[in-house]
Tab-separated table of C-alpha atoms in Angstrom:
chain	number	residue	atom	x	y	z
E	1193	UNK	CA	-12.306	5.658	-8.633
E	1194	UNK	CA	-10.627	8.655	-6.928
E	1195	UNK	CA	-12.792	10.128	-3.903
E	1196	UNK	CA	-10.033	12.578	-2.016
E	1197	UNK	CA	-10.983	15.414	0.811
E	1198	UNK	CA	-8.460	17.983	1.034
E	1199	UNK	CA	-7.801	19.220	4.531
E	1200	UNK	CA	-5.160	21.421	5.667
E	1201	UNK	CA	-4.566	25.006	7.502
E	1202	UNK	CA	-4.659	28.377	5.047
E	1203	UNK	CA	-1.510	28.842	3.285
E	1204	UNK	CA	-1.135	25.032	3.419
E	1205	UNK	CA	-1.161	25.218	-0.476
E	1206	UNK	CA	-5.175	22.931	-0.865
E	1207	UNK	CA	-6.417	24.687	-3.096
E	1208	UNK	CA	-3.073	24.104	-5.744
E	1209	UNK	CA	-2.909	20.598	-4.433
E	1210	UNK	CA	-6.277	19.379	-4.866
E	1211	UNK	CA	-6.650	21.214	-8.474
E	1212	UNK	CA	-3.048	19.287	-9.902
E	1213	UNK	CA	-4.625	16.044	-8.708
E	1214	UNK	CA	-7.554	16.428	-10.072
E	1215	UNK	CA	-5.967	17.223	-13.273
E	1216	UNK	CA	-3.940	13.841	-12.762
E	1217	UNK	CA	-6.982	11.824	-12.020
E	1218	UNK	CA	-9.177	13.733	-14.592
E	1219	UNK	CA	-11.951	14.092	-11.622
E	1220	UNK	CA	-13.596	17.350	-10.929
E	1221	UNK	CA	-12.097	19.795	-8.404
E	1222	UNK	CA	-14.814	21.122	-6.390
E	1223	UNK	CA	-14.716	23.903	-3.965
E	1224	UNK	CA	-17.262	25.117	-2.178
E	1225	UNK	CA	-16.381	28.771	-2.703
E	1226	UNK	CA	-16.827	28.055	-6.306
E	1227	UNK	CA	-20.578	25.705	-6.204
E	1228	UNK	CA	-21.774	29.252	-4.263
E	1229	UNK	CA	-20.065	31.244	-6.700
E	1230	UNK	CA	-21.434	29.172	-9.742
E	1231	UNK	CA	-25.280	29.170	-8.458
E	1232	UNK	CA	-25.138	32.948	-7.488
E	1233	UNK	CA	-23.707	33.536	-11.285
E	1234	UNK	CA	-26.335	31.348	-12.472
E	1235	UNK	CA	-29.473	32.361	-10.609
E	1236	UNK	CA	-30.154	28.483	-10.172
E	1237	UNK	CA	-33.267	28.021	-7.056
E	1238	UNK	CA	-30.349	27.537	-4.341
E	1239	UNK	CA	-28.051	30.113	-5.525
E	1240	UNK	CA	-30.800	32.576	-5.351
E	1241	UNK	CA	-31.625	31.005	-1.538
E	1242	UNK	CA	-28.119	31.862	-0.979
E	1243	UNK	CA	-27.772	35.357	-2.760
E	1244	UNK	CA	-30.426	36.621	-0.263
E	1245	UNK	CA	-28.527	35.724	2.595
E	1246	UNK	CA	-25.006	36.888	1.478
E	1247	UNK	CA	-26.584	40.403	-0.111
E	1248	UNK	CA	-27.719	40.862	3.900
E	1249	UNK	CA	-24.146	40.459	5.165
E	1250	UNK	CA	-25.315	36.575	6.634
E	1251	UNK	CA	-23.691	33.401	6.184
E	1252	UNK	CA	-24.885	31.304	3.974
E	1253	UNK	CA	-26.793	28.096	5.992
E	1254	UNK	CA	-25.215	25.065	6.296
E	1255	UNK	CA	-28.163	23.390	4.620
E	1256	UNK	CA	-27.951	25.365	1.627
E	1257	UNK	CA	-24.337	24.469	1.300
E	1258	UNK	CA	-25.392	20.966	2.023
E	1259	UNK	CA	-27.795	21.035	-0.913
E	1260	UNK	CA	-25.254	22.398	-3.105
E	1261	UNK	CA	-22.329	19.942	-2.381
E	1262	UNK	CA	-24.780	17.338	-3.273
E	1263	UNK	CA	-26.306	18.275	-6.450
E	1264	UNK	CA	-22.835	19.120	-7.375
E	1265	UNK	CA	-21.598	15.303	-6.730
E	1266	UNK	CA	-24.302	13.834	-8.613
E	1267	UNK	CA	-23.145	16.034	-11.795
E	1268	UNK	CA	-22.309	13.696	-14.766
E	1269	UNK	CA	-18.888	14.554	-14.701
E	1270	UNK	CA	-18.288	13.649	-10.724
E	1271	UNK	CA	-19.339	9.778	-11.392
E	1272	UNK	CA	-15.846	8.912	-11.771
E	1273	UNK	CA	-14.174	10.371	-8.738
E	1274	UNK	CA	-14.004	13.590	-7.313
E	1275	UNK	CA	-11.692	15.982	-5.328
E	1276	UNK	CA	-13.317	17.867	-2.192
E	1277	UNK	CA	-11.551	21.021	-1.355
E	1278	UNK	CA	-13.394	23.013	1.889
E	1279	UNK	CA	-15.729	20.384	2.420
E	1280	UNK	CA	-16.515	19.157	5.329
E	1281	UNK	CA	-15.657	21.911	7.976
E	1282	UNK	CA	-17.159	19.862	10.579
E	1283	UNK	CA	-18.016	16.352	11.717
E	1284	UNK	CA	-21.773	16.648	11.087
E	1285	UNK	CA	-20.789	17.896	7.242
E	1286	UNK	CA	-18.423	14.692	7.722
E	1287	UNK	CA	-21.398	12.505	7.934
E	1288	UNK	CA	-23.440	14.070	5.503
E	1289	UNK	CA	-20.508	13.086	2.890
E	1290	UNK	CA	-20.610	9.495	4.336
E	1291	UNK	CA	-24.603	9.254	3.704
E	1292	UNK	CA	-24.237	11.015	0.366
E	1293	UNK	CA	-21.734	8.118	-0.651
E	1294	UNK	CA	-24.012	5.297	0.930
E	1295	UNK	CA	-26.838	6.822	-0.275
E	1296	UNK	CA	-25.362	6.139	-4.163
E	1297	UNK	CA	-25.068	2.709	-3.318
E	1298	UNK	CA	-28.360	1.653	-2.651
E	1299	UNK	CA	-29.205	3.237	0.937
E	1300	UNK	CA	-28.747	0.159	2.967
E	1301	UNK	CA	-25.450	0.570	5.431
E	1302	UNK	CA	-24.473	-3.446	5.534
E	1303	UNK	CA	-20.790	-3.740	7.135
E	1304	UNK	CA	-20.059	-4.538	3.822
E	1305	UNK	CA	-20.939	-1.237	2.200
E	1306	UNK	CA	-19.556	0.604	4.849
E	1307	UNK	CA	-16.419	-0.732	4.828
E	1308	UNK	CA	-16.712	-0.187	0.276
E	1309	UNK	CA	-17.662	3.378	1.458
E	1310	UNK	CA	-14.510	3.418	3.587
E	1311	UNK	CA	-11.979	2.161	0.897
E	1312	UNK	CA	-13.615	4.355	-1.437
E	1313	UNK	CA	-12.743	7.524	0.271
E	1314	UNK	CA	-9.475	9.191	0.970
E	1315	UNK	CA	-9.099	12.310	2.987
E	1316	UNK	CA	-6.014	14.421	2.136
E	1317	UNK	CA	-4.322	16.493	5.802
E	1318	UNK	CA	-1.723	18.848	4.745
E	1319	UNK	CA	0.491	19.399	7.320
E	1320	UNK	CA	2.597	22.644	7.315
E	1321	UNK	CA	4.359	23.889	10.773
E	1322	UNK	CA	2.447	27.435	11.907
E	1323	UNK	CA	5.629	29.190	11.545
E	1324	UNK	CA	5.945	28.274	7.719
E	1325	UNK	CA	2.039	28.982	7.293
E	1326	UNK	CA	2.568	32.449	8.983
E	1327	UNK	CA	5.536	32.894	6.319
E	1328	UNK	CA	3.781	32.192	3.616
E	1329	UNK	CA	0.001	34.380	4.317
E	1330	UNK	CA	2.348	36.913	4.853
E	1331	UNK	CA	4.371	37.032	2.217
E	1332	UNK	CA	0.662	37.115	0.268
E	1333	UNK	CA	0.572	40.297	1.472
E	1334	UNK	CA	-3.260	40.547	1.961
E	1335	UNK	CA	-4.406	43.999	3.451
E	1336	UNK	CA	-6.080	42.377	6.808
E	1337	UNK	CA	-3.088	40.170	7.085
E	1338	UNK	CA	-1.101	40.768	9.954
E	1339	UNK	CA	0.873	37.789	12.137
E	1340	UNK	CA	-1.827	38.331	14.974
E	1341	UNK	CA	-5.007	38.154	12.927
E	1342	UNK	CA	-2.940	35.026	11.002
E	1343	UNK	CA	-2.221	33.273	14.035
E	1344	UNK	CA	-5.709	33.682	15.068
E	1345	UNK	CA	-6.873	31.776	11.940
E	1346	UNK	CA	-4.593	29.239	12.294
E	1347	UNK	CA	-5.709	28.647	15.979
E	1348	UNK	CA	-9.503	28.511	14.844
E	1349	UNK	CA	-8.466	26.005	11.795
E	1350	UNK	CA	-6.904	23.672	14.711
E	1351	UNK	CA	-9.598	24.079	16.810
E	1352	UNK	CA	-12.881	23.856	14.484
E	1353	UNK	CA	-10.764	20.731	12.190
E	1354	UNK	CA	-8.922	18.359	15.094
E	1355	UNK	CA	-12.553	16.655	15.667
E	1356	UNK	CA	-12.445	16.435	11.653
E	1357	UNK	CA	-9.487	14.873	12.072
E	1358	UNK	CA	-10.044	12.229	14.644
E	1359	UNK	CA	-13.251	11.412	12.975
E	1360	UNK	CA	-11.431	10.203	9.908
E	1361	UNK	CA	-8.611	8.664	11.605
E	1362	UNK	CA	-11.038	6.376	13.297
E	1363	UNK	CA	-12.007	5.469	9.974
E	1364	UNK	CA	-8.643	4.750	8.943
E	1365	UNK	CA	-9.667	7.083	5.766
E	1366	UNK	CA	-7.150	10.018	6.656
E	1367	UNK	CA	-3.438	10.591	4.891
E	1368	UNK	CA	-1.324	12.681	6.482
E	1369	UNK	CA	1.071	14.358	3.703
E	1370	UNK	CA	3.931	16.658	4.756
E	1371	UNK	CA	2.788	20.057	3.114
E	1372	UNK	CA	6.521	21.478	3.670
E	1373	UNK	CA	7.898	21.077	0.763
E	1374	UNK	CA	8.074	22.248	-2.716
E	1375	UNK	CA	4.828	22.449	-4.780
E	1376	UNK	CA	6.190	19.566	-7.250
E	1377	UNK	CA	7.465	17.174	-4.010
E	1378	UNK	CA	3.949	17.816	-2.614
E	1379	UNK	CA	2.208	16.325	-5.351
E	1380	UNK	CA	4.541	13.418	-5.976
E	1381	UNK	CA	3.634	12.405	-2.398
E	1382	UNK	CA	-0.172	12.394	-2.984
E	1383	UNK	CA	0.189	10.087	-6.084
E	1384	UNK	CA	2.421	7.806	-4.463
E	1385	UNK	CA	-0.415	8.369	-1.646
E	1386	UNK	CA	-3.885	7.688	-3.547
E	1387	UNK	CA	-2.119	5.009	-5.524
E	1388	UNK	CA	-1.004	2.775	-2.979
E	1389	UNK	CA	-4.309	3.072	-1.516
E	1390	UNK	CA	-6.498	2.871	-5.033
């Protein structure tokens, strides 16, 4: 059963990453861009939560999200593995993901289960030097992209994910894969990756 979390920087090439494994694996990509989009589109009770928020200009709550990500995950077609792409942003989303998984066991957290839960899931850091990343968003061409408000991002990413990081290391759940190279030597490393650890 394949359980990956993509992290990684923007331009670190997730989003292409996580959607060829999943294609590999035959697992679900999920994003949470596209659960929000998906239960806008389709009026569901959270999705309309959500619209009322975003049609002010707000964020969305991180409980709504919360609610989302997990009704997603308990879709048929996520019961054989799934692929997290932008999710968790933060170590108290981190935990959330842990519960959700312990939760589908049977709710009791035994060493034993924790350690299944651990083995179970894989978390995915794409590593790209900032230079490259600053290459690449601007070679996007994006009209608020400029190498200030880039670098900016990129220092925020750092910031906000580094906990992220450390909290998975701990675990000895996190895969460091060297994002700088080509798409095709990028995804031959993840399934040399999740297989030696499946």
């Amino acid at each position: 059963m394949v359980k990956l979390i993509f992290l990684g920087p923007p331009g670190a090439g997730k989003g292409t990453q996580a959607s060829r494994i999943a294609d590999f694996y035959q697992v679900p990509h999920i994003s949470t861009g596209d659960i929000l989009r998906n239960n806008v589109a389709q009026k569901s009770p959270l999705g309309l939560q959500a619209k009322e928020y975003m049609d002010k200009g707000d964020l969305v709550p991180d409980g709504l999200i919360l609610d989302m990500v997990e009704e997603r995950l308990k879709k048929d077609d996520a019961q054989n593995g799934w692929v997290l792409d932008g999710f968790p942003r933060n170590v108290a989303q981190a935990h959330f993901v842990e519960k959700l998984l312990s939760a589908s066991k049977n709710g009791n957290d035994t060493q034993e289960e924790k350690a299944e839960i651990s083995n179970s899931l894989m978390v995915i850091n794409l590593q790209v030097p900032d230079e490259v990343l600053v290459g690449r968003l601007l070679s996007r061409g994006r009209q608020d992209d400029n190498e200030e408000t880039i670098r900016n991002r990129l220092k925020v990413y750092d910031r906000q994910t580094q906990p992220l990081i450390e909290f998975y290391k701990e675990r000895q759940q996190l895969v460091t894969i060297d994002g700088n190279q080509s798409v095709d030597a990028v995804t031959n490393s993840l399934k040399l990756s999740v297989n030696i650890s499946s």
